[in-house]
Structure formats: structure tokens, C-alpha cells
Coordinates of C-alpha atoms and ligand atoms in Angstrom, one line a residue:
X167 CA 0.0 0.0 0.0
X168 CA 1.5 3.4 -0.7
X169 CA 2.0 6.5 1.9
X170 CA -1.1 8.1 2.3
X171 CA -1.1 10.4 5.2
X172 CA 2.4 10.3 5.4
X173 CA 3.3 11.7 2.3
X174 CA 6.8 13.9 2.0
X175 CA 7.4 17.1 0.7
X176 CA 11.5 17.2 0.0
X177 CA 12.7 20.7 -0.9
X178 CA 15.7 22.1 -2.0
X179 CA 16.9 25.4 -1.7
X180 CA 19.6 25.0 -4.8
X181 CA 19.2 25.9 -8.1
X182 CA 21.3 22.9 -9.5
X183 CA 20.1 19.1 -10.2
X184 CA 22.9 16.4 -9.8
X185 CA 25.3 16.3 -11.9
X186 CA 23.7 18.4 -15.0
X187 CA 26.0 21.5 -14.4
X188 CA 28.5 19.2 -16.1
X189 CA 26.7 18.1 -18.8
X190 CA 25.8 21.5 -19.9
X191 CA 22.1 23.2 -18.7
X192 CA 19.9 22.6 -16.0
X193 CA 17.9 19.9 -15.8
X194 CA 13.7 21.1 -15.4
X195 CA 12.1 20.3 -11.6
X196 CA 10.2 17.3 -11.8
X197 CA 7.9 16.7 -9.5
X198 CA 8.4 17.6 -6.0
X199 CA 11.9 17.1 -5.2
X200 CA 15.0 18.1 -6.6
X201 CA 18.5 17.5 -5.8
X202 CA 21.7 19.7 -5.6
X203 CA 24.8 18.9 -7.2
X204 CA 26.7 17.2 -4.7
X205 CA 29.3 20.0 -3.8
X206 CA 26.7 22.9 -3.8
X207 CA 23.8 23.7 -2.1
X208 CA 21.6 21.2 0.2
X209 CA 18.1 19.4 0.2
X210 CA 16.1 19.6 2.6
X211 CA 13.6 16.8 4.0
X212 CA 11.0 16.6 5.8
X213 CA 7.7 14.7 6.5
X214 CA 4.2 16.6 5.6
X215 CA 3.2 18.7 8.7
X216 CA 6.1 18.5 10.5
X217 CA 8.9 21.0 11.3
X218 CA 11.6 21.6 8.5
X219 CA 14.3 19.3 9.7
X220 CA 18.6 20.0 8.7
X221 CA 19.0 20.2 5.3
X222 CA 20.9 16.8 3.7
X223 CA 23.5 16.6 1.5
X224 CA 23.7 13.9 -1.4
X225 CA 27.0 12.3 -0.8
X226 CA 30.2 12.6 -3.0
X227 CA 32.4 10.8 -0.5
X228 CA 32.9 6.6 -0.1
X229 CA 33.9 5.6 3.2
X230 CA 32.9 2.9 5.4
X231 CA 35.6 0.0 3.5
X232 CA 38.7 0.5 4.5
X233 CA 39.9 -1.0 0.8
X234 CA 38.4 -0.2 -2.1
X235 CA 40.1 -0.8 -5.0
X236 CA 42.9 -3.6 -5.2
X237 CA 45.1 -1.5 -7.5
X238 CA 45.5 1.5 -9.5
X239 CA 44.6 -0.7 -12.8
X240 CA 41.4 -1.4 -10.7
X241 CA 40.8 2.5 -10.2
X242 CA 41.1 3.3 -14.1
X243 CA 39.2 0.6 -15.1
X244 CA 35.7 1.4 -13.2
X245 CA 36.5 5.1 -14.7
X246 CA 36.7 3.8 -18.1
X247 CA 33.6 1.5 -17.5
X248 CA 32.1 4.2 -15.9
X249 CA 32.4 6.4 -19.1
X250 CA 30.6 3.9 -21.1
X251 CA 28.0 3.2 -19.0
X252 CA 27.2 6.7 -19.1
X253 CA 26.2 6.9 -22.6
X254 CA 23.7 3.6 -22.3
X255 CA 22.5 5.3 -19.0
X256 CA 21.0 8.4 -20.5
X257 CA 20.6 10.3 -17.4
X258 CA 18.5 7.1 -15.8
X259 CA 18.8 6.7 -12.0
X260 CA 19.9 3.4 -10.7
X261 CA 18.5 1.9 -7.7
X262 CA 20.7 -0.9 -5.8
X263 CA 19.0 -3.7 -3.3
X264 CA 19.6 -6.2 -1.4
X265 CA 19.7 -7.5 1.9
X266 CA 20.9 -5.7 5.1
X267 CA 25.0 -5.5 4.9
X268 CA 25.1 -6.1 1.4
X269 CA 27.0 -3.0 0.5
X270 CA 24.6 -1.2 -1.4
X271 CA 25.6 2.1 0.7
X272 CA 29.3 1.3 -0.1
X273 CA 29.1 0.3 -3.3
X274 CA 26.5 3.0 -4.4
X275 CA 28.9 5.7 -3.3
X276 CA 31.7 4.5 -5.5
X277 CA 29.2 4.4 -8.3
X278 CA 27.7 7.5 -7.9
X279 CA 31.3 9.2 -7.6
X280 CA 32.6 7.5 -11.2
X281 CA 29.5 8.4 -13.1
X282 CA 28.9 12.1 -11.8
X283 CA 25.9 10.9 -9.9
X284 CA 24.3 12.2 -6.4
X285 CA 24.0 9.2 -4.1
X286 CA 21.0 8.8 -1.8
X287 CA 20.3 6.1 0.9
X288 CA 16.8 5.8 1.1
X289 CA 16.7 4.8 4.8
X290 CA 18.6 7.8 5.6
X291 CA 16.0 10.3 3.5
X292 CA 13.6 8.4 5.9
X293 CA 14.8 9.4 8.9
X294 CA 14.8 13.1 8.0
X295 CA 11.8 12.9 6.4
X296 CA 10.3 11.9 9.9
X297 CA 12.6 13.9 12.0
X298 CA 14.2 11.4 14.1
X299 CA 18.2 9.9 14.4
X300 CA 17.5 6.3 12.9
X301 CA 15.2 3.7 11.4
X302 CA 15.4 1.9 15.1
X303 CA 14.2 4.8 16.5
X304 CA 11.1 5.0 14.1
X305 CA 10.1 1.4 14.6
X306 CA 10.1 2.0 17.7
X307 CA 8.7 4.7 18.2
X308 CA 6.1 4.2 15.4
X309 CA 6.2 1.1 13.4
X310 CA 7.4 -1.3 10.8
X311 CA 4.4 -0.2 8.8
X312 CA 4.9 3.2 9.3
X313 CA 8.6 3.5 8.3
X314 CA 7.4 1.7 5.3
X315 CA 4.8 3.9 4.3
X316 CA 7.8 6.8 4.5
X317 CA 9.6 4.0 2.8
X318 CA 7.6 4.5 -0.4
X319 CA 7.0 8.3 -0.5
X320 CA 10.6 8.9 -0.3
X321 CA 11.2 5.9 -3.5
X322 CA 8.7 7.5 -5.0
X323 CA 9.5 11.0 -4.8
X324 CA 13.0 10.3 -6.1
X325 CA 11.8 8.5 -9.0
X326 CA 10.5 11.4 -10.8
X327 CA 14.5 12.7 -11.1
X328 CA 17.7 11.5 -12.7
X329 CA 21.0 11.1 -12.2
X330 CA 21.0 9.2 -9.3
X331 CA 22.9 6.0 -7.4
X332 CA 20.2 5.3 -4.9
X333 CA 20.9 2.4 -1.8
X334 CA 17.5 1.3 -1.0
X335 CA 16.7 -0.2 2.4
X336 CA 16.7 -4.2 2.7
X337 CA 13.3 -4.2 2.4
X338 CA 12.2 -1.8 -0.1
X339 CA 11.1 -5.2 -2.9
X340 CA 8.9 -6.4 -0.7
X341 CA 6.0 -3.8 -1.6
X342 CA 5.3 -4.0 -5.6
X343 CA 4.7 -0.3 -5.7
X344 CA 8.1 0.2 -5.0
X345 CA 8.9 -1.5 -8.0
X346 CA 7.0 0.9 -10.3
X347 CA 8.8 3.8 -8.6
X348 CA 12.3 1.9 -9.7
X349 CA 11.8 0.5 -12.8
X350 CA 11.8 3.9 -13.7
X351 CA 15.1 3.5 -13.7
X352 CA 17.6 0.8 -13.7
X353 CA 18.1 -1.5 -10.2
X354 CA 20.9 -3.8 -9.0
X355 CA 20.4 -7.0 -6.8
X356 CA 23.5 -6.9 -4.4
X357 CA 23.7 -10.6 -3.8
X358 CA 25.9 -11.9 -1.2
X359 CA 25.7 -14.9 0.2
X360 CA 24.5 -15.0 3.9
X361 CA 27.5 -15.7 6.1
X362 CA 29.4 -13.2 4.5
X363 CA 26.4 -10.9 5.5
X364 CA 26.0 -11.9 8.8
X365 CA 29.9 -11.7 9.3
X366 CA 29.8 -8.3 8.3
X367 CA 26.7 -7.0 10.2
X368 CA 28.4 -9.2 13.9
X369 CA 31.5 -6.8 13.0
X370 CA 29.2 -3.4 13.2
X371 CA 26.4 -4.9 15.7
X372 CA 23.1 -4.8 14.9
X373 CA 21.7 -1.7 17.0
X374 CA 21.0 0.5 14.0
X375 CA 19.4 -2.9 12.2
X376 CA 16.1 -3.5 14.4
X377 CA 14.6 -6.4 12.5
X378 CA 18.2 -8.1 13.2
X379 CA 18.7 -6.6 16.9
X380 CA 19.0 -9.2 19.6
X381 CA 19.1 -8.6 23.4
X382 CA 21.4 -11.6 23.7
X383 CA 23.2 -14.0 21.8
X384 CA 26.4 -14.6 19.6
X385 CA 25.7 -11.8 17.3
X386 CA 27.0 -13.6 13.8
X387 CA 24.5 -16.3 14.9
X388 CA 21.7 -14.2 15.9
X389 CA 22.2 -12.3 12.4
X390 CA 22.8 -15.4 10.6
X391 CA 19.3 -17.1 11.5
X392 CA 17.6 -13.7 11.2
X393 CA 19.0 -12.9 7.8
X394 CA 17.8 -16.9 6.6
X395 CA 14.4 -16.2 7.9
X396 CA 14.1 -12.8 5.8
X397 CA 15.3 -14.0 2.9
X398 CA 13.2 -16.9 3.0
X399 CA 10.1 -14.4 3.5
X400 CA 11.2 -12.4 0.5
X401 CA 11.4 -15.1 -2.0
X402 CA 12.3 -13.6 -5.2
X403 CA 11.4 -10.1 -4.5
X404 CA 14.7 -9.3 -4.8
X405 CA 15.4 -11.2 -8.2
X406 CA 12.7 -8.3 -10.3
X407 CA 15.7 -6.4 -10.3
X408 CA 16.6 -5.7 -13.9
X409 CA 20.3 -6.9 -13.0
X410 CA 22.0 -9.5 -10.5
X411 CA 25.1 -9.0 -9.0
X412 CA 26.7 -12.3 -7.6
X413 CA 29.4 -12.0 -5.2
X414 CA 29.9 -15.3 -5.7
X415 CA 29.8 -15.3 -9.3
X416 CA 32.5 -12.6 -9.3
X417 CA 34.3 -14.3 -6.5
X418 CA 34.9 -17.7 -8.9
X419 CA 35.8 -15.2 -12.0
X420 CA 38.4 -14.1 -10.0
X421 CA 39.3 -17.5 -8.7
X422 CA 38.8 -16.5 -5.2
X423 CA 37.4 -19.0 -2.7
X424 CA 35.7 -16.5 -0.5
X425 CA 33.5 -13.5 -1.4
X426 CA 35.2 -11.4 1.3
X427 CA 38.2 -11.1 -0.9
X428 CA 36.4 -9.0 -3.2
X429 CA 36.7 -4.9 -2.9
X430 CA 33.6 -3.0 -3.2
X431 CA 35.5 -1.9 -6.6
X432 CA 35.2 -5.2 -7.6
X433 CA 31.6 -5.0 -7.4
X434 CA 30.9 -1.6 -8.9
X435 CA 33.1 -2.4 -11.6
X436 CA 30.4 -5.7 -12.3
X437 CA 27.6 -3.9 -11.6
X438 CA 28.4 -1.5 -14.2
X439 CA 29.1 -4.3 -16.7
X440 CA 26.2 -6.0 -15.7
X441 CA 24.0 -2.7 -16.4
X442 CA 25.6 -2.2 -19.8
X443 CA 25.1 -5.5 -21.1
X444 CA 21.1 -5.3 -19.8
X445 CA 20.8 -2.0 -21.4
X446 CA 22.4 -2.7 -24.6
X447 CA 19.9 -6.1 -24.8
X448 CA 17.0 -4.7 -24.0
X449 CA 17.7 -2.1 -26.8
X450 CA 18.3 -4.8 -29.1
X451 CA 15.2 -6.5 -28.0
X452 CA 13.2 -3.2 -28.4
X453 CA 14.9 -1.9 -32.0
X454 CA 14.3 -6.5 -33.5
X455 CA 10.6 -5.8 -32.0
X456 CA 10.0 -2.4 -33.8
X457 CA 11.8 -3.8 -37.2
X458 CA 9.1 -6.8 -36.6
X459 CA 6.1 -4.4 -36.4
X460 CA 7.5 -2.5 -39.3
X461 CA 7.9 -5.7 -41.5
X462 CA 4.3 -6.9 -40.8
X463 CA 3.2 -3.3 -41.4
X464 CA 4.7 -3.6 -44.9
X465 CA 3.5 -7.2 -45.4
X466 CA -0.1 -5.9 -44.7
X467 CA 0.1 -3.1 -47.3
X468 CA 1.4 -5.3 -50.2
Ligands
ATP720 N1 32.8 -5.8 -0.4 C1 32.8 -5.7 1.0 N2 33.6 -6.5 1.7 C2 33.6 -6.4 3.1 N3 32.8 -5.5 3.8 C3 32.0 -4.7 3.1 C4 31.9 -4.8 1.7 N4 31.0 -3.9 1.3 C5 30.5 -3.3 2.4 N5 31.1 -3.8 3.5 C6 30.8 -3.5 4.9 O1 29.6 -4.1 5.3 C7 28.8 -3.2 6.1 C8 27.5 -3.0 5.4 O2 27.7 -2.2 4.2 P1 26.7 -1.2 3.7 O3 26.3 -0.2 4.8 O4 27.3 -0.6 2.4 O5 25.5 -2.1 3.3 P2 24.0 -1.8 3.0 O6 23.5 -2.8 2.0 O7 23.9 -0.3 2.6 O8 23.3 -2.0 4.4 P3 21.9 -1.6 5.0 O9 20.8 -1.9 4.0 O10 21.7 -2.4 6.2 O11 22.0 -0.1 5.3 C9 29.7 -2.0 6.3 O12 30.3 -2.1 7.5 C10 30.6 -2.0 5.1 O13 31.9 -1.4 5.4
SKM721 O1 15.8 -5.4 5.4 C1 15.0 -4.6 6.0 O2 13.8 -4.9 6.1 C2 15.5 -3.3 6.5 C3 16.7 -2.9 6.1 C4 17.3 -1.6 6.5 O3 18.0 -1.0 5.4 C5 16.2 -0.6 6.9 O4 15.4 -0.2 5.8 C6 15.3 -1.3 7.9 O5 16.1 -1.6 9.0 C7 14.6 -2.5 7.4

């Protein structure tokens, strides 16, 4: 069901709308939110009726991973991806999800940074949308249902723009109207396998996680059996996205034994692949169609 009451009103005080300044004009206000290119001025979120909250910044910077590329080589070869993917893009946003800890934050940043993209984490947009510190707090204080009613708002307010790298919260696919707010664009499944994502998450804890938060308990445990139970509620909502990133997969390309060898370079450097090939496909797919249609136009008028 989508946001009814809840619905958010994002503003922006900037002139500016991601990274168009570089590509030469402005682009037109769609809807109602627009972004600021990442070094200049703000946006501003906040939930309908409520009191203007700090303004937020989309993010240039990727933190978090302490190594992100392997190399040099690595480095010049998602910027030379990056270029390509650019043209196939056309100003479309992606949308990366995937399970808690599955580095669509880290990974999203390093995208957004090679292709001249602002980057947005939905959970965060959330949390100043409703005025308050985290998404714990808000099911707490509200609900599950709630945050996911903010949940949708804030997908679908963003999917009227371009020119973003967005990392969507864990649970976004679970609601189908999320999915016609990001198949306006193009969307990544981050898929890593579940020890690796419980190993992370028992690294960081699981306080700012509340479907995974524990009062007691080896944490990797607790977020391993957590983490199998979602993903066995979710099914294949995660598989409508238009591309699938395996850790896996990339791990045994690289002959690696172990998916935590991988840098979060490695991953963007796939994902970009792996959006390139879909999009030059599906324009095959579309331009074979449209040369059908034509030929049994012709047939029909002979
Ligand atoms: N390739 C990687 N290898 C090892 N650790 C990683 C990798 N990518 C991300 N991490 C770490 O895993 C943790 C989760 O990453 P991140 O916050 O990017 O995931 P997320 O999918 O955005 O999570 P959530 O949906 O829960 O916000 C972070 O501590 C991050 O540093
Ligand atoms: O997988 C999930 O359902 C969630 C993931 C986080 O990103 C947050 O959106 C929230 O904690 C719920």
C-alpha cells in the first residue's frame, strides 16, 4: 500500500540538479523534489506537517571500507567502464538492493562518484523525512508499517528525477509499488551470500538494524538465523531487479574461494558491466521488436 497520510514534501533550496551542471544546462524540476549537485547547495527533507528538519547533502564521499580498489589498474578501469556506462544510462537513476549489509551504501557511493551521480540512501532520507536519528528509533517509536509507508513516499518522490545511485533499504522489494517507482530506472540486486552478510553485520552490531537486533546472543548467529528467515520471506522479490550482481559469481571469475576477498570496486566495476550489457539487450530487443512491427506493417500493405 502506498504513503497516504504520510506523504513527504522534500525541498531544495539550490538551483542545480545532480550532476547536470557538467553536462551542460539545467535539468527542469520534476515533480516535487530536486537534488543539488553534490558540492553545492543542500536538500532539505521533511515529512508533511512537520517542522523543517537540517537540510541533507547527497553524498560525494565513499567511506565505510577500508579498501576499495585492489590497484591502480582497478581505479582506471571502473572510470573507463564508468564512461561507457554513461552513454547507455542516458541520465536514468539506478536503484541498488539487497539484503541488510550487502553494501549497497558502499558500493552506491563508489558508483555515484565515477559516473557524476548524487547518491541517496533511502533509509537515511527516511529518517529526516520523519525527524528522528535512525530507522530503530522510528520502529520504535512508530512502526514497521509506518517506516514503510515513508519508505515508499521517499522511493517514489526520487523516482521522478535523474541522475542518481540510490541504496534502498533491505526491504524496499517487498511492496510492488516500490517497483514501479524503480523500474523507472535501472536496479541492481547486491547478492551476497548469507554468512558473508551476517559476518559483516556481527563486525558493526546490529543496533542500528532493528529487524536483526538481539538482546542476547552470539551476534553472527543471531544475524545469521535472522538474515535466513528474511530472505526466506522475500522469495524472489529481490530477483525483479533488472540486473543480479553475484558476489559469488565474481568471487569464482576471480578465482577466489571466498567473497570477502572481493573490494567493493570489484563489485561496482560488475555492476556497471552487468547494467551495460542489460541495457544494450533490451535495446536490441526493443529496435528487433519495432523492425518486426515494421515488417508486418509492410506485409499488410502489399
Ligand atoms: N565488499 C565488501 N567487503 C567487506 N565488507 C563490506 C563490503 N561492502 C560493504 N562492506 C561492509 O559491510 C557493512 C554494510 O555495508 P553497507 O552499509 O554498504 O550495506 P547496506 O546494504 O547499505 O546495508 P543496510 O541496508 O543495512 O543499510 C559496512 O560495515 C561495510 O563497510
Ligand atoms: O531489510 C529490511 O527490512 C530493512 C533494512 C534496512 O535498510 C532498513 O530499511 C530497515 O532496518 C529494514
Amino acid at each position: 500500500m502506498e504513503a497516504g497520510g504520510v506523504g513527504l514534501a522534500l525541498q531544495t533550496r539550490a538551483a542545480g540538479f545532480g550532476s547536470s551542471r557538467r553536462r551542460g544546462g539545467l535539468q527542469p524540476p520534476i515533480g516535487n523534489l530536486r537534488v543539488a549537485d553534490p558540492a553545492g547547495a543542500p536538500v532539505a527533507v521533511r515529512a508533511r506537517g512537520s517542522k523543517p528538519v537540517a537540510p541533507l547533502r547527497a553524498k560525494k564521499s565513499s567511506g565505510g571500507h577500508e579498501n576499495l580498489h585492489n590497484s591502480v589498474d582497478e581505479a582506471l578501469l571502473l572510470k573507463r567502464k564508468s564512461e561507457e556506462v554513461l552513454f547507455y544510462l542516458n541520465g536514468r537513476c539506478i536503484y541498488l538492493v539487497g539484503m541488510m549489509g550487502s553494501g549497497k551504501s558502499t558500493v552506491g557511493k563508489i558508483m555515484s562518484e565515477v559516473l557524476g551521480y548524487s547518491f541517496f540512501d533511502s533509509d537515511k532520507l527516511v529518517e529526516k523525512a520523519v525527524g528522528m536519528p535512525s530507522v530503530a528509533q522510528i520502529f520504535k517509536v512508530h512502526s514497521e508499517a509506518f517506516f514503510r509507508d515513508n519508505e515508499s513516499s521517499v522511493l517514489r518522490d526520487l523516482s521522478s528525477m535523474r541522475r542518481l545511485v540510490v541504496a534502498t533499504g533491505g526491504g524496499a522489494v517487498i511492496r510492488p509499488v516500490n517497483w514501479k517507482y524503480m523500474k523507472k530506472g535501472l536496479s541492481i540486486w547486491l547478492d551476497v551470500p548469507l554468512d558473508a552478510l551476517a559476518r559483516r553485520i556481527a563486525k558493526v552490531g546490529t543496533a542500528s538494524r532493528p529487524l536483526l537486533d538481539q538482546p542476547s546472543g552470539d551476534p553472527y548467529t543471531m544475524a545469521f538465523s535472522k538474515l535466513s528467515m528474511l530472505a526466506e520471506q522475500r522469495g524472489d522479490a529481490y530477483a525483479n531487479a533488472d540486473v543480479r550482481v553475484s558476489l559469488e559469481e565474481i568471487a569464482s571469475k576471480q578465482g577466489h574461494d571466498d567473497v570477502s576477498k572481493l573490494t567493493p570496486t570489484d563489485i561496482a566495476i560488475e555492476s556497471l558491466h552487468k547494467i551495460e550489457s542489460f541495457v544494450i539487450k533490451n535495446a536490441d530487443n526493443s529496435a528487433s521488436d519495432s523492425q518486426a512491427e515494421s515488417q508486418v506493417q509492410r506485409m499488410q500493405t502489399l
